[in-house]
Structures are given as structure tokens and as C-alpha cells.
Short mmCIF file of C-alpha atoms and ligand atoms in Angstrom, two decimals:
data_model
loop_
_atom_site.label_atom_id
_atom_site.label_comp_id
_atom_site.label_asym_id
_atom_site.label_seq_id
_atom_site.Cartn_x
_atom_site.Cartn_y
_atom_site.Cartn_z
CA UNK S 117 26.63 11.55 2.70
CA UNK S 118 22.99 12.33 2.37
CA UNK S 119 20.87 9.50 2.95
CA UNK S 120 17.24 9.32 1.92
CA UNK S 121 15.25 7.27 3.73
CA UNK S 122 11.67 5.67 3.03
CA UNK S 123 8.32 6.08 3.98
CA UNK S 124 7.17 3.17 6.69
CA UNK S 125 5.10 1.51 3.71
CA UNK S 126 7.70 1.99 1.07
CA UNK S 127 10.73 0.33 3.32
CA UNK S 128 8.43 -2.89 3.82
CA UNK S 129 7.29 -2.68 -0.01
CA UNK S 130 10.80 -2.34 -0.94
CA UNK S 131 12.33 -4.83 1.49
CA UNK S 132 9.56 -7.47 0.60
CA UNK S 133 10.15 -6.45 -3.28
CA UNK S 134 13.92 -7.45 -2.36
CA UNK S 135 12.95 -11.05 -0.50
CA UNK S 136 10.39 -12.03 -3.09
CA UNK S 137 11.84 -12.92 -5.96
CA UNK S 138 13.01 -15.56 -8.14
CA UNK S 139 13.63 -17.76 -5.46
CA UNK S 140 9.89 -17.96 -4.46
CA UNK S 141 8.53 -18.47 -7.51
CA UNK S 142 10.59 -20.13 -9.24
CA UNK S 143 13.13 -22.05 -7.44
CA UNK S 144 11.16 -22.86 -4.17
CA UNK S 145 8.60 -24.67 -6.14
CA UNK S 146 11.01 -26.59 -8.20
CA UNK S 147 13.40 -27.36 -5.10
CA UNK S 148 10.20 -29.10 -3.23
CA UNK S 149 9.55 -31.09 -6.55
CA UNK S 150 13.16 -32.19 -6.55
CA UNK S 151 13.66 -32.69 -3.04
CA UNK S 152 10.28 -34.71 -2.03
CA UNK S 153 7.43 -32.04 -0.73
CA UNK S 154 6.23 -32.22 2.89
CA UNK S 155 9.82 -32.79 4.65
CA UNK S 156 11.76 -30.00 2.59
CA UNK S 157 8.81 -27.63 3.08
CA UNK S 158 9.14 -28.21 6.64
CA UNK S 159 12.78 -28.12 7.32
CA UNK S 160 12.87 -24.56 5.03
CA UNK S 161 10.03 -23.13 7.16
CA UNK S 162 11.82 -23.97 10.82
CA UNK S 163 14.96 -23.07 9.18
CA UNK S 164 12.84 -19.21 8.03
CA UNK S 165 11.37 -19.01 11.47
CA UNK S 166 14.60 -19.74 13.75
CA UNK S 167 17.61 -18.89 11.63
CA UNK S 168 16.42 -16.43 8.75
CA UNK S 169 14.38 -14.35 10.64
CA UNK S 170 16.74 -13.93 13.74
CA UNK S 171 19.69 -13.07 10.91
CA UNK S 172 17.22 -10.58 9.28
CA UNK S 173 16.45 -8.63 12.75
CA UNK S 174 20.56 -8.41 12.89
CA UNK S 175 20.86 -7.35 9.58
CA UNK S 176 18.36 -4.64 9.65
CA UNK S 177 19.93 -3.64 13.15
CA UNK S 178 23.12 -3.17 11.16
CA UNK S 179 21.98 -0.94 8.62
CA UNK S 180 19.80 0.88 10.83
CA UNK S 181 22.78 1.91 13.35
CA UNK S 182 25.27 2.27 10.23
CA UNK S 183 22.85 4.52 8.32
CA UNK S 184 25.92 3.94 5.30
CA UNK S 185 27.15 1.42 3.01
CA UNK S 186 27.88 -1.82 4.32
CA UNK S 187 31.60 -1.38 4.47
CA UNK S 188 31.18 2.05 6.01
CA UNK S 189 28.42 0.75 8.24
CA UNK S 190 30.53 -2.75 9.63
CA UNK S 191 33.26 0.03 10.38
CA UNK S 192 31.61 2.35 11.81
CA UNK S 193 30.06 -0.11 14.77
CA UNK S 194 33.13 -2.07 15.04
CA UNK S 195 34.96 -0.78 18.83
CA UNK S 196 37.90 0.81 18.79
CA UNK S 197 40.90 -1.89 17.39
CA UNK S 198 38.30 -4.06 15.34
CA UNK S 199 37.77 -1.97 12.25
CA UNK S 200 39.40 -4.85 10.01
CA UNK S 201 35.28 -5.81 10.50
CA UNK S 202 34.66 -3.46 7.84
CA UNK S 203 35.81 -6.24 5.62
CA UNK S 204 32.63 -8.25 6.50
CA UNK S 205 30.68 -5.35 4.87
CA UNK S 206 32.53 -6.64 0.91
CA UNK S 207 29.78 -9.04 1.45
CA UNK S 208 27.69 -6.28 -0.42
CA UNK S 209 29.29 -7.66 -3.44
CA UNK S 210 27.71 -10.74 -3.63
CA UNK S 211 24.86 -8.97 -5.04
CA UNK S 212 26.19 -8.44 -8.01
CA UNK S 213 27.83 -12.44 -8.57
CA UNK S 214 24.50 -13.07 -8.16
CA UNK S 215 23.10 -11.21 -10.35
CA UNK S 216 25.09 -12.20 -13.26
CA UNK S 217 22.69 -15.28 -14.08
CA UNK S 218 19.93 -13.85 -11.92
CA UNK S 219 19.58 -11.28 -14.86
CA UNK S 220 19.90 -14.24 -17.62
CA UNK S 221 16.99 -15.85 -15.66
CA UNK S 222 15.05 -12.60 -15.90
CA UNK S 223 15.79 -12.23 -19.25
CA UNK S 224 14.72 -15.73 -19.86
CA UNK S 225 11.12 -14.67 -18.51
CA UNK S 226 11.24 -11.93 -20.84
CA UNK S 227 11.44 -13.66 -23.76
CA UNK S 228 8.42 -16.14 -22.63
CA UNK S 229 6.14 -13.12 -21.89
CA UNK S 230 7.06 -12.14 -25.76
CA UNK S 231 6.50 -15.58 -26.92
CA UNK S 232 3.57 -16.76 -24.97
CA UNK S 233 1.59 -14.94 -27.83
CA UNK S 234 2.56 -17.64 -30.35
CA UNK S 235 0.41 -19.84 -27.94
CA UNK S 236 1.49 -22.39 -25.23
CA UNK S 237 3.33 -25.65 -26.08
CA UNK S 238 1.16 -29.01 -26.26
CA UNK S 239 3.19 -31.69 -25.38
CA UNK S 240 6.16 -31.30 -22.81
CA UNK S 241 8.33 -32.76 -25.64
CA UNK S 242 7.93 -29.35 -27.85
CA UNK S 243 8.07 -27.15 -24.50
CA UNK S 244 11.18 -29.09 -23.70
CA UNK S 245 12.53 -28.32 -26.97
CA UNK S 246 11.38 -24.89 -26.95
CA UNK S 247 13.37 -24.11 -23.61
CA UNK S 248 16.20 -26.36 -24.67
CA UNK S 249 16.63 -24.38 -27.67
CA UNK S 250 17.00 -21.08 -26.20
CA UNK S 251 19.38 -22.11 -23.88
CA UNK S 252 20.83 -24.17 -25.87
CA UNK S 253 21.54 -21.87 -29.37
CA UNK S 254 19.84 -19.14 -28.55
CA UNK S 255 22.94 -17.12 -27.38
CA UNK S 256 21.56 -13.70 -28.87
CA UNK S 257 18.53 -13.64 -28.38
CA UNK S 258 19.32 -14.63 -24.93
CA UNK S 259 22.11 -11.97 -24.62
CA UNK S 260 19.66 -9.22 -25.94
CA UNK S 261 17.01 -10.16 -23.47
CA UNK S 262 19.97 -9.84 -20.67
CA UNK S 263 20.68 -6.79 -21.46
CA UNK S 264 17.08 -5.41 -21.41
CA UNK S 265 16.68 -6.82 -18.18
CA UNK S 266 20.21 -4.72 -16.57
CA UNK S 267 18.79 -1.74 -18.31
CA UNK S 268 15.67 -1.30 -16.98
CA UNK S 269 17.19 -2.67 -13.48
CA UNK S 270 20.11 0.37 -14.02
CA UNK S 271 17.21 2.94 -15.02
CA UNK S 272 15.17 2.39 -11.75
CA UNK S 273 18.32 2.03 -9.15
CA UNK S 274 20.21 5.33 -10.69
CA UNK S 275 16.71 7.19 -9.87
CA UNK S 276 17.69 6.65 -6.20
CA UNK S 277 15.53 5.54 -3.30
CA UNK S 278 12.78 7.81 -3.30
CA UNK S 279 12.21 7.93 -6.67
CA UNK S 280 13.21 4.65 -8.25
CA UNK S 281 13.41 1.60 -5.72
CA UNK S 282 10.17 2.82 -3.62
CA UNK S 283 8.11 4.28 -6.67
CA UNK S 284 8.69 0.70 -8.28
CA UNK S 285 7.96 -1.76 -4.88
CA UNK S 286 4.95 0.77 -4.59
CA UNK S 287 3.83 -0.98 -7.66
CA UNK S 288 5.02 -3.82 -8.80
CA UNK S 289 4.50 -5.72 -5.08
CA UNK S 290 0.87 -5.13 -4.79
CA UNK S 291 0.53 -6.11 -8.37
CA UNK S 292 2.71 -9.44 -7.66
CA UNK S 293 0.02 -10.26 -4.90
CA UNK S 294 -2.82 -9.70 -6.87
CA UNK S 295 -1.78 -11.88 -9.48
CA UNK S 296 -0.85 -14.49 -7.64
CA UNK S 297 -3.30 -14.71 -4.90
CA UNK S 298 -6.06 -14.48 -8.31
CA UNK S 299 -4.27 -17.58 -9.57
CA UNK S 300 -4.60 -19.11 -6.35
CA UNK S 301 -8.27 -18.54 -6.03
CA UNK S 302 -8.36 -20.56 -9.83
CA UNK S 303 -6.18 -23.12 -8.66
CA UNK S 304 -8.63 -23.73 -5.74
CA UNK S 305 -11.42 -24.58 -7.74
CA UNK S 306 -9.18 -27.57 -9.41
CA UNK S 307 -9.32 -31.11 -8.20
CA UNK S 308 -5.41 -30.83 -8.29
CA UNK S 309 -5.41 -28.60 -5.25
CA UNK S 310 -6.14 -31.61 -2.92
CA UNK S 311 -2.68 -32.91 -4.03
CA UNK S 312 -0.81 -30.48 -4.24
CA UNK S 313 -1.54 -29.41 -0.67
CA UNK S 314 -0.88 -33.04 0.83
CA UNK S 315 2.86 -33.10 -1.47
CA UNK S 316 3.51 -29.97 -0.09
CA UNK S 317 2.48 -30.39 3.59
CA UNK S 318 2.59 -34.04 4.10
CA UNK S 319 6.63 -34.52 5.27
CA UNK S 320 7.65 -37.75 3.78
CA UNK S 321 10.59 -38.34 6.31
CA UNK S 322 12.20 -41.31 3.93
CA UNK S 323 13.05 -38.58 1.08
CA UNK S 324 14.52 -35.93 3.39
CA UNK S 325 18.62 -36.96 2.56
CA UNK S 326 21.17 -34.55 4.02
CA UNK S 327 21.53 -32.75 0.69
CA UNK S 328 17.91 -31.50 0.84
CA UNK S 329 18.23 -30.18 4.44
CA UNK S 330 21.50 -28.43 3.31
CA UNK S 331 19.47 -26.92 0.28
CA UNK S 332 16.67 -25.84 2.79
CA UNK S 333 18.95 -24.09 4.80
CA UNK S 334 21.06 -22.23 1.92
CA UNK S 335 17.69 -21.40 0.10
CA UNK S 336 16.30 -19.84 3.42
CA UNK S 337 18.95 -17.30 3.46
CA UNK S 338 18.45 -16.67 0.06
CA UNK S 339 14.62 -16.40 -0.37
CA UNK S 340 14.70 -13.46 2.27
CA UNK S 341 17.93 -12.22 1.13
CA UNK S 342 20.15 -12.27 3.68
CA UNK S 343 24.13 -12.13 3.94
CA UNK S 344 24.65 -10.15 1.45
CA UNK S 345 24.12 -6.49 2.47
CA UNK S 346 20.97 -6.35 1.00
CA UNK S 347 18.60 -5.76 3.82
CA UNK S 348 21.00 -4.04 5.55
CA UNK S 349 21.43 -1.40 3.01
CA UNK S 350 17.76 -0.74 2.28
CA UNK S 351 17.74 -0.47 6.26
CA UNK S 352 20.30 2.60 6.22
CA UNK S 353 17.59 4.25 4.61
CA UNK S 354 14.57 3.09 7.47
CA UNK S 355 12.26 5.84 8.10
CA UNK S 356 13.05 7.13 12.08
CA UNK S 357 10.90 5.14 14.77
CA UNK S 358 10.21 2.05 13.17
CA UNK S 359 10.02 -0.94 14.35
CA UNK S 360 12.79 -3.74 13.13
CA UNK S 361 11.53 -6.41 14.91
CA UNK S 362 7.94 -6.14 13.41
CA UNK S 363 9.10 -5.13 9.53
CA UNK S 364 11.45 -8.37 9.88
CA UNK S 365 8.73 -10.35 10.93
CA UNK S 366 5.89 -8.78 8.16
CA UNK S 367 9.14 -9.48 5.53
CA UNK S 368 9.60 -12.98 6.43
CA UNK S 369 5.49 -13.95 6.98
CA UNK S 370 5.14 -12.08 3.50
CA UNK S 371 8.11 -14.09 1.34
CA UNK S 372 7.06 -17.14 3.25
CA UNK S 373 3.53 -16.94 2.53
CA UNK S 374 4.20 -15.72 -1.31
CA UNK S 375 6.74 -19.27 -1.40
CA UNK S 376 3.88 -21.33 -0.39
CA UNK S 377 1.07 -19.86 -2.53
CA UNK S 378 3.48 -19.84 -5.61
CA UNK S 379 3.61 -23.93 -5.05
CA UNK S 380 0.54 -24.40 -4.56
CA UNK S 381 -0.84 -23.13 -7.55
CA UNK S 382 2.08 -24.29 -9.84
CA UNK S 383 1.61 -27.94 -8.18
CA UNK S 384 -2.58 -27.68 -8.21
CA UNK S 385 -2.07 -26.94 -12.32
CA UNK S 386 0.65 -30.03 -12.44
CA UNK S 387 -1.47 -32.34 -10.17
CA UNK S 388 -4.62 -31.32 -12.16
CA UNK S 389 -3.12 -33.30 -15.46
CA UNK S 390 -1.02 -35.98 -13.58
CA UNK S 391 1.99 -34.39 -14.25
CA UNK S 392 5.59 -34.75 -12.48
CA UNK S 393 6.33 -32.37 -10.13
CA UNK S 394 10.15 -33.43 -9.72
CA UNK S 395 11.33 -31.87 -12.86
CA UNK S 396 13.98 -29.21 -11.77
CA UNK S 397 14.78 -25.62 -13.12
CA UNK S 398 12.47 -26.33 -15.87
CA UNK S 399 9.78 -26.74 -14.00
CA UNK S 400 7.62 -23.07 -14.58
CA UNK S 401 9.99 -23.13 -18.01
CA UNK S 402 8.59 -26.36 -19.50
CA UNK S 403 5.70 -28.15 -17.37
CA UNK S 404 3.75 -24.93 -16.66
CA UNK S 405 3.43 -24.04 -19.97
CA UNK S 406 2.73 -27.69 -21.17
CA UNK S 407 -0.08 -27.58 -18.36
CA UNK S 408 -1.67 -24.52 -19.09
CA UNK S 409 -2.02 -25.28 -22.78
CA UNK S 410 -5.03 -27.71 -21.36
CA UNK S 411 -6.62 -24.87 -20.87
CA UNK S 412 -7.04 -22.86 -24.24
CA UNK S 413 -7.27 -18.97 -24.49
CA UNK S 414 -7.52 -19.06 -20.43
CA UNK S 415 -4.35 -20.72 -20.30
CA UNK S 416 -2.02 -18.36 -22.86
CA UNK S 417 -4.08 -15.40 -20.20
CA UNK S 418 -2.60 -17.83 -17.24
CA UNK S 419 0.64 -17.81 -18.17
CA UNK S 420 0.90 -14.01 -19.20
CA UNK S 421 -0.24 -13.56 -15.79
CA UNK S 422 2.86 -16.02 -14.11
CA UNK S 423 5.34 -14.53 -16.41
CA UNK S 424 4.45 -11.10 -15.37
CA UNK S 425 4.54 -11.99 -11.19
CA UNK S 426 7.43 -13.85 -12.25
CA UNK S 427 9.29 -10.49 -13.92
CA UNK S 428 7.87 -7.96 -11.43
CA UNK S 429 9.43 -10.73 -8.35
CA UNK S 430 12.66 -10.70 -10.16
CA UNK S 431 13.13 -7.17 -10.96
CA UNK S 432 12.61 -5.89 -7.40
CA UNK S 433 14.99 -8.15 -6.11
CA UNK S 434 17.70 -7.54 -9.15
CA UNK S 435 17.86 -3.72 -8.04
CA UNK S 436 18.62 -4.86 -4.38
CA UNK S 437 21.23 -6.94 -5.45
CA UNK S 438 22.46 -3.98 -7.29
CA UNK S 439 22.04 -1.21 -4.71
CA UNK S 440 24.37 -2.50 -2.20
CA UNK S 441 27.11 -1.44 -4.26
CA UNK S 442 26.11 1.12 -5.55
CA UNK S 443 25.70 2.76 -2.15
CA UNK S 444 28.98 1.47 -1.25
CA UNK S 445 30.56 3.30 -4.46
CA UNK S 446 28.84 6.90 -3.94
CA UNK S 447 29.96 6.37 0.02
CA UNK S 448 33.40 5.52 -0.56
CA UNK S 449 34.40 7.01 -3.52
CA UNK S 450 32.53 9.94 -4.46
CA UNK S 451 30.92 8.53 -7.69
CA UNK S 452 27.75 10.12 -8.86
CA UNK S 453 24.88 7.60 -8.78
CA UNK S 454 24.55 7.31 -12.55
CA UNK S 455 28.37 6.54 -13.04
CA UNK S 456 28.36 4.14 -9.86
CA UNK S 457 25.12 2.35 -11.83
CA UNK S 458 26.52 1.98 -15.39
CA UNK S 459 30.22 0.95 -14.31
CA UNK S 460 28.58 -2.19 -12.08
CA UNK S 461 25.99 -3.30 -14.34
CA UNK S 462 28.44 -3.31 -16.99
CA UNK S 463 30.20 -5.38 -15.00
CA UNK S 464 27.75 -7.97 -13.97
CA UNK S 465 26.15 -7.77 -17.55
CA UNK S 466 29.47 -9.43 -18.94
CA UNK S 467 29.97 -12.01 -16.78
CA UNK S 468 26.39 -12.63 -17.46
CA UNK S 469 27.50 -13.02 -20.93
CA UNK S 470 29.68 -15.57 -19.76
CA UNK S 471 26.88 -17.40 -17.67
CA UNK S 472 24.97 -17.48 -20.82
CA UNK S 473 27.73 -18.99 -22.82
CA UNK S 474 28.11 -21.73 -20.10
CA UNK S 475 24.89 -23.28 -21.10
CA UNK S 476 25.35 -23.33 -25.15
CA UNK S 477 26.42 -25.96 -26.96
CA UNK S 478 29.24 -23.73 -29.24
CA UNK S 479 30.82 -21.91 -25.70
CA UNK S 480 30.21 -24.28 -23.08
CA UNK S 481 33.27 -26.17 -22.76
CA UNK S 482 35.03 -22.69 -22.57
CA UNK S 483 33.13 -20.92 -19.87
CA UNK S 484 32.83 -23.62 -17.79
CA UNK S 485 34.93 -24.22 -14.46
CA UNK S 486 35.85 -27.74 -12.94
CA UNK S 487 33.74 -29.41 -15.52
CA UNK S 488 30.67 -27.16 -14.37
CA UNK S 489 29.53 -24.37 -16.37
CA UNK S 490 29.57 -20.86 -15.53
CA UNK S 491 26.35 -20.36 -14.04
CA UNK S 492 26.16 -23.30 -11.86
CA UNK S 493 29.14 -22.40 -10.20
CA UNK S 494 27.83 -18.92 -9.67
CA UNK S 495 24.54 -19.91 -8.64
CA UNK S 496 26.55 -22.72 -6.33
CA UNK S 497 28.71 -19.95 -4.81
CA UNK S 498 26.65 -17.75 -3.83
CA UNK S 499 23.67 -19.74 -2.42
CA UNK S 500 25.66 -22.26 -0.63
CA UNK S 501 28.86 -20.36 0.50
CA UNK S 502 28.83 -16.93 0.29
CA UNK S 503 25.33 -16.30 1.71
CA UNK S 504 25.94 -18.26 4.14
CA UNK S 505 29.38 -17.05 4.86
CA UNK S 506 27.72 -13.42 5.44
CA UNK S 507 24.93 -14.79 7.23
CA UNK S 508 27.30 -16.06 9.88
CA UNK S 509 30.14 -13.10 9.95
CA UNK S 510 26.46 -11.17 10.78
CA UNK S 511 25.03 -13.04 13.40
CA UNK S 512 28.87 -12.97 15.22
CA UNK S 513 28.75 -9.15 14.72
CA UNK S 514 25.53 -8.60 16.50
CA UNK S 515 25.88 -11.64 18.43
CA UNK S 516 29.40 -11.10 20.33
CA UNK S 517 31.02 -7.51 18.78
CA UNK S 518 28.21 -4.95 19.20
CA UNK S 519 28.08 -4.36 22.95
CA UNK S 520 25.35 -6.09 24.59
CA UNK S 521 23.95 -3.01 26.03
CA UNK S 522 23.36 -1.26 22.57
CA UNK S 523 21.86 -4.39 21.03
CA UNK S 524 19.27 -4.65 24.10
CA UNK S 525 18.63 -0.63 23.85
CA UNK S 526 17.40 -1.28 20.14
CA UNK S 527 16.00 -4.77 20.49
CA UNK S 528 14.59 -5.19 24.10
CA UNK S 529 11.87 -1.85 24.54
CA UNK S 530 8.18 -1.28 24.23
CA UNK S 531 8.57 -0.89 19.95
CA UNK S 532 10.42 -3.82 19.69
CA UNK S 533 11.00 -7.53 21.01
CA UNK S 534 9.79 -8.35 24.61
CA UNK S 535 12.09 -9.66 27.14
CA UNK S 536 11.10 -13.27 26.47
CA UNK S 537 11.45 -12.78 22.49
CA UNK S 538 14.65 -11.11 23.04
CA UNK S 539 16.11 -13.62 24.86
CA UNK S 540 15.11 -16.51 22.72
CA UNK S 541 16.70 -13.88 19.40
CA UNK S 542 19.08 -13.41 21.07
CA UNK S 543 20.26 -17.35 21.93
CA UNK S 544 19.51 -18.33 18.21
CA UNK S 545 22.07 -15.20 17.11
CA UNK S 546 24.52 -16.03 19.25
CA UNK S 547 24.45 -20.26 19.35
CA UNK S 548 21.66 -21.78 16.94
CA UNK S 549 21.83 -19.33 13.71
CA UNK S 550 26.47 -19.72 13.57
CA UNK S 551 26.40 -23.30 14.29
CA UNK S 552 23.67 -24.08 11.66
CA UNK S 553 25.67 -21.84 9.16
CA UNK S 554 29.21 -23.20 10.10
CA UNK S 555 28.28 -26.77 10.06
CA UNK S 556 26.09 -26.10 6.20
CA UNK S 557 29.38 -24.20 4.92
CA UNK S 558 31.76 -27.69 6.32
CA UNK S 559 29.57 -29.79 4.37
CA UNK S 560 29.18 -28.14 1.58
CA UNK S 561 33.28 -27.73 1.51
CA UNK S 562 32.97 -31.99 1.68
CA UNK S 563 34.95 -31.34 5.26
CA UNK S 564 32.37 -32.92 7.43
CA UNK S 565 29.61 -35.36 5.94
CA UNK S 566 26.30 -34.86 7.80
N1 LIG B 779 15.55 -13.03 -2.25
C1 LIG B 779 15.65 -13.05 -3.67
C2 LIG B 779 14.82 -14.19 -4.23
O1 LIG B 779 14.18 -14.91 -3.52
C3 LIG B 779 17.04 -13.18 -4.15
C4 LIG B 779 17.98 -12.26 -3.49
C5 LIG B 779 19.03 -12.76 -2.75
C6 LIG B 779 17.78 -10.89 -3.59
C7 LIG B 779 19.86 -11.92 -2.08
C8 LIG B 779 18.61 -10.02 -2.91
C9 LIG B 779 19.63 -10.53 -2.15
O2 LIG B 779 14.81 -14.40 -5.41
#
């Protein structure tokens, strides 16, 4: 198979486009709320710098050696008598449980960039209500914006590489960064910056339980999307000569520095008007609107502004989540991109159906699982199992199957990681990054208790 590949700007555009997404702006923020500031902040960020980045270095090494699909590329490096490894490389189908209520989400910021031009909410009550509602008994409206959201995500992803996923990173992630480092530069000027830089790096030991170290852990491998193929299949596609170890490193400083400015300027606005910042999912849903009402005309031109980093984040991660198998279906069975596009997002867009029934009042009890609805247990699979799962199976590959000598040849030259670096990647592959993710994955099963 012909692969296209990138230009040097257009991989890290695209591969930043793919880490910077929902997760920064919208769960990060809310997960530090939740989980008590400082000490979550902290445990996420050792977690990005020792873990995640180590796992993304392997990933991209995968993809760049495979130059294929994931299956195609876990078999092709597997030695002679190992090929059953090619199994590990199904992990590119956790893109697309993922995005079956990653779309709803998106399609959930649609419909607030359409109705932000009724004006903002006033009291958190009626924003409450207003977000309730949708979820609530909304189900078309929510189902319609759904399927906007897989249709534009199917339109750029069957235009290929070249021309969809780096034509669209080429835009949207420089527009992203403008937007939000702009709000930033507003949110400085508030009194409620003060604040909201002590919550979020002041660690409050007492509130860090075991739960919100877990949640660090899981959301670092999904804030730079790893374990699922995604990195690694965007890699297949690296230009010649360039430099893994420094495009991990500019994708990780990039999602981890677009995580922290999101927070701040969500928690300045909260701070500014002594509100809560421990309110959960609806936390950019309900308080940020109910904030940014304070401020008139500016605020509706605020929140058009969030919605819009929010959407652009979300769709260039959606169409790496989408990608992986895609790639895997031309590869392995011949399908022409456009049929391979339109017979997954089908796919993903009905169970996505089903996510959104899971939170209505009429459908819940149906589509729900164990008592939990739908999209909880998605969300709860993925994040906290499954990433994690392929997170580990590639930091063994890279770690213990790959011979030594090819890893070094890649990793360990002039281009790449120094001998010092190398050896400190190359203990956290082997020892740190698998233990971390096989002692997470026992506790989340309820086998061990930390
Ligand atoms: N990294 C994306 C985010 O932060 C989510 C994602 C996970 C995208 C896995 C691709 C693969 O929202």
C-alpha cells in the first residue's frame, strides 16, 4: 500500500491536533475541580513527563518502523514465531468506542455555539436546566447534532492525509492557540487569576485519595492519546529524517501547556465571581456560561470564542480516533477510503445513538449496563482499561520484543535521544511505564486496593 506521509510541520500539527482535544479543555479542567487542584495537577504532570511521554516515543517508534496499519505494523516487527503480536495492533479499535460519546460531546458543543446567540444563562439554576434539558429530553436534537459532528469528521478523514487530516491541523491548531492564549491574556487582567493559579499549583496533599491518582494516570494516557494506535498510525505516515524523540517531546510540552492554560482561564472566570470549581462534566457546560453572562456582549463574544477552541480541539482528535481504522481497513482488506469511512462511522454513529439514549429520561433504563448508562461505561472502558491496556502491551513491545539493537539504532544517535536520555527512556519503558499501568488496570479491576 501507498502511504502518504506529511510534511515535518503538518505531522506535529496533526499529531498535536490528535492530543489536544476534549480532554484538555474540557475534562482536565473539570477533573482538577473534582479532584482538589494542586496535588492532581501534579501527579498528572509527573505521570505526562515519565510515563506518557516515554509511551509516546514507543508508539511513534512503532508506526515509524511499521509504516502500515497497526495490525500490519505489530506484525510486521514481531520476530519470527511472535506474530500472534499483531493482535496488540486491534488496539486501533478503541478509537472508534471512544468516539461513540466523544462525538455526542462534540455535538453537544455544537449546539451551544448555535445557541449562545440567544444570550448566556444568568443564574447557574437556568444554565443547569438548560444543559439538563438537552441531555435530558433532548434526544433529537442531540442525535442531529451527532450526526453533523461524524459527517464533517467522515468528510475530512475520507480526503486522506494530505489533503484532509493535514489541510485541517494546518488550520484549526493555530486557530485553537490563538483563541485560547487571547482568552488567557483576558483572564490575566482578572483578580480571579491569583486563585486560580494557587488551586491549580498549590498541591493540597490531604485531597489527593487513591482514586484521583488513578484518574491522573488514566487521563495522562488519554490527553496525549496514547494506546490506542493513534499516534502510531499518524507516525506511519512521518515525513523521512525526523526526529521522534523531539516531535514526542514538542507533542507532549504542547497538550500539556494547552491543559494548563485551558484551567487557568476557565478557573480565573470561576474564581473572578466566587464560583465552585468542583462541579464535574458540567463544568464549561453550566458554570462557564453562568460566569460569562457577568460580562454582557463581551461575554456571549467569550463564549463563542471557547465553544469554537472547544469544537476545533475535538474535531482534530475525532478524525484520529477514526483514522486508525480506517488505515487498518484499506491495509487489510482492500476497501477504498470512502467505503472504509462511511461503514465505521456508521458504526460508531449508532452506538452513539445508544450513548445518547443512556442519558434520557424515556431510554435510560434500557441502554444502560450494570446500573450505569451507556456512556459512562464507554467513557469508563476506554480511559481506565483499554488505554491503559494498550499503553502497556506497547511499552512491552518496544521494551522486551523489538531487539535491543534496532531500538538503540533509532533512539540512541545524533537526531535523537543522547545516551543518558536513552537510558533513563529506556528504564521507564521497560520497568516504571508497565508497572504503573499494570498496577492502575488491578485497581481499577477492584483486584488490588492501593
Ligand atoms: N487526546 C484526545 C483528548 O485529549 C482524546 C484522544 C484519545 C484522541 C485517544 C485520540 C486518541 O481529547
Amino acid at each position: 500500500m501507498k502511504i502518504q506521509r506529511f510534511s515535518r510541520i503538518g505531522f506535529i500539527m496533526a499529531a498535536a491536533g490528535s492530543a489536544v482535544g476534549l480532554g484538555n479543555i474540557w475534562k482536565f479542567p473539570y477533573m482538577t475541580g473534582v479532584y482538589g487542584g494542586g496535588a492532581f495537577v501534579l501527579v498528572y504532570l509527573v505521570t505526562i513527563a515519565f510515563i506518557g511521554f516515554s509511551v509516546m516515543v514507543a508508539e511513534m517508534l512503532i508506526g515509524a518502523l511499521g509504516r502500515s496499519d497497526t495490525v500490519s505494523s505489530f506484525e510486521k516487527l514481531a520476530p519470527p514465531g511472535k506474530k500472534w503480536w499483531k493482535y496488540a495492533g486491534f488496539m486501533g479499535f478503541n478509537g472508534i468506542i471512544i468516539m461513540t460519546f466523544y462525538s455526542v460531546v462534540i455535538g453537544w458543543i455544537f449546539y451551544y455555539l448555535v445557541s449562545i446567540f440567544g444570550g448566556l444563562p444568568d443564574s447557574t439554576q437556568t444554565a443547569k436546566s438548560i444543559f439538563n434539558d438537552l441531555v435530558a429530553n433532548k434526544v433529537n436534537l442531540q442525535i442531529f447534532f451527532h450526526t453533523l459532528s461524524v459527517a464533517i469528521v467522515a468528510y475530512i478523514v475520507h480526503k486522506g492525509i494530505k489533503s484532509g487530516i493535514e489541510k485541517i491541523n494546518l488550520i484549526l491548531m493555530p486557530s485553537l492557540m490563538l483563541i485560547l492564549f487571547g482568552l488567557l491574556a483576558y483572564a490575566f487582567s482578572l483578580d480571579g487569576f491569583k486563585e486560580a493559579l494557587a488551586f491549580m499549583f498549590e498541591p493540597k496533599w490531604e485531597k489527593l485519595n487513591s482514586e484521583a491518582f488513578i484518574r491522573a494516570v488514566g487521563h495522562s494516557f488519554f490527553t496525549l492519546s496514547l494506546g490506542m494506535g493513534a499516534i502510531m498510525t499518524y507516525a506511519a505516515s512521518l515525513p523521512k529524517d525526523t526526529s521522534i524523540t523531539k516531535t514526542a517531546f514538542i507533542v507532549t510540552f504542547m497538550d500539556t501547556l494547552i491543559a494548563l492554560v485551558a484551567g487557568l482561564v476557565i478557573f480565573s472566570f470561576l474564581f473572578q465571581f466566587n464560583a465552585q470549581p468542583s462541579q464535574g462534566p458540567g463544568l464549561v457546560f453550566i458554570s462557564l456560561p453562568t460566569i460569562l453572562s457577568n460580562f454582557g456582549t463581551l461575554g456571549v463574544f467569550f463564549a463563542l470564542l471557547f465553544f469554537l477552541a472547544l469544537a476545533f480541539a475535538g474535531i482534530t482528535s475525532a478524525i484520529s480516533l477514526v483514522e486508525p481504522v480506517v488505515q487498518y481497513l484499506i491495509d487489510r482488506f482492500g476497501m477504498t477510503r470512502t467505503k472504509a469511512v462511511i461503514v465505521i462511522s456508521l458504526v460508531y454513529w449508532l452506538v452513539g445513538i445508544g450513548a445518547i439514549l443512556s442519558y434520557s429520561k424515556a431510554w435510560g433504563d434500557v441502554f444502560s449496563i450494570g446500573g450505569k448508562p451507556l456512556f459512562d461505561v464507554l467513557e469508563y472502558a476506554t480511559d481506565s482499561i483499554l488505554l491503559p491496556l494498550g499503553g502497556f502491551l506497547i511499552a512491552i513491545f518496544v521494551g522486551y520484543v523489538l531487539p535491543k539493537s534496532e531500538v538503540r539504532a533509532h533512539l540512541n544517535n545524533p537526531n535523537e535521544f543522547k545516551a543518558i536520555l536513552y537510558k533513563i527512556w529506556l528504564f521507564s519503558i521497560r520497568y516504571i511505564a508497565p508497572i504503573a499501568l499494570i498496577f492502575m488496570m488491578l485497581n481499577l479491576m477492584g483486584i488490588i486496593k492501593l
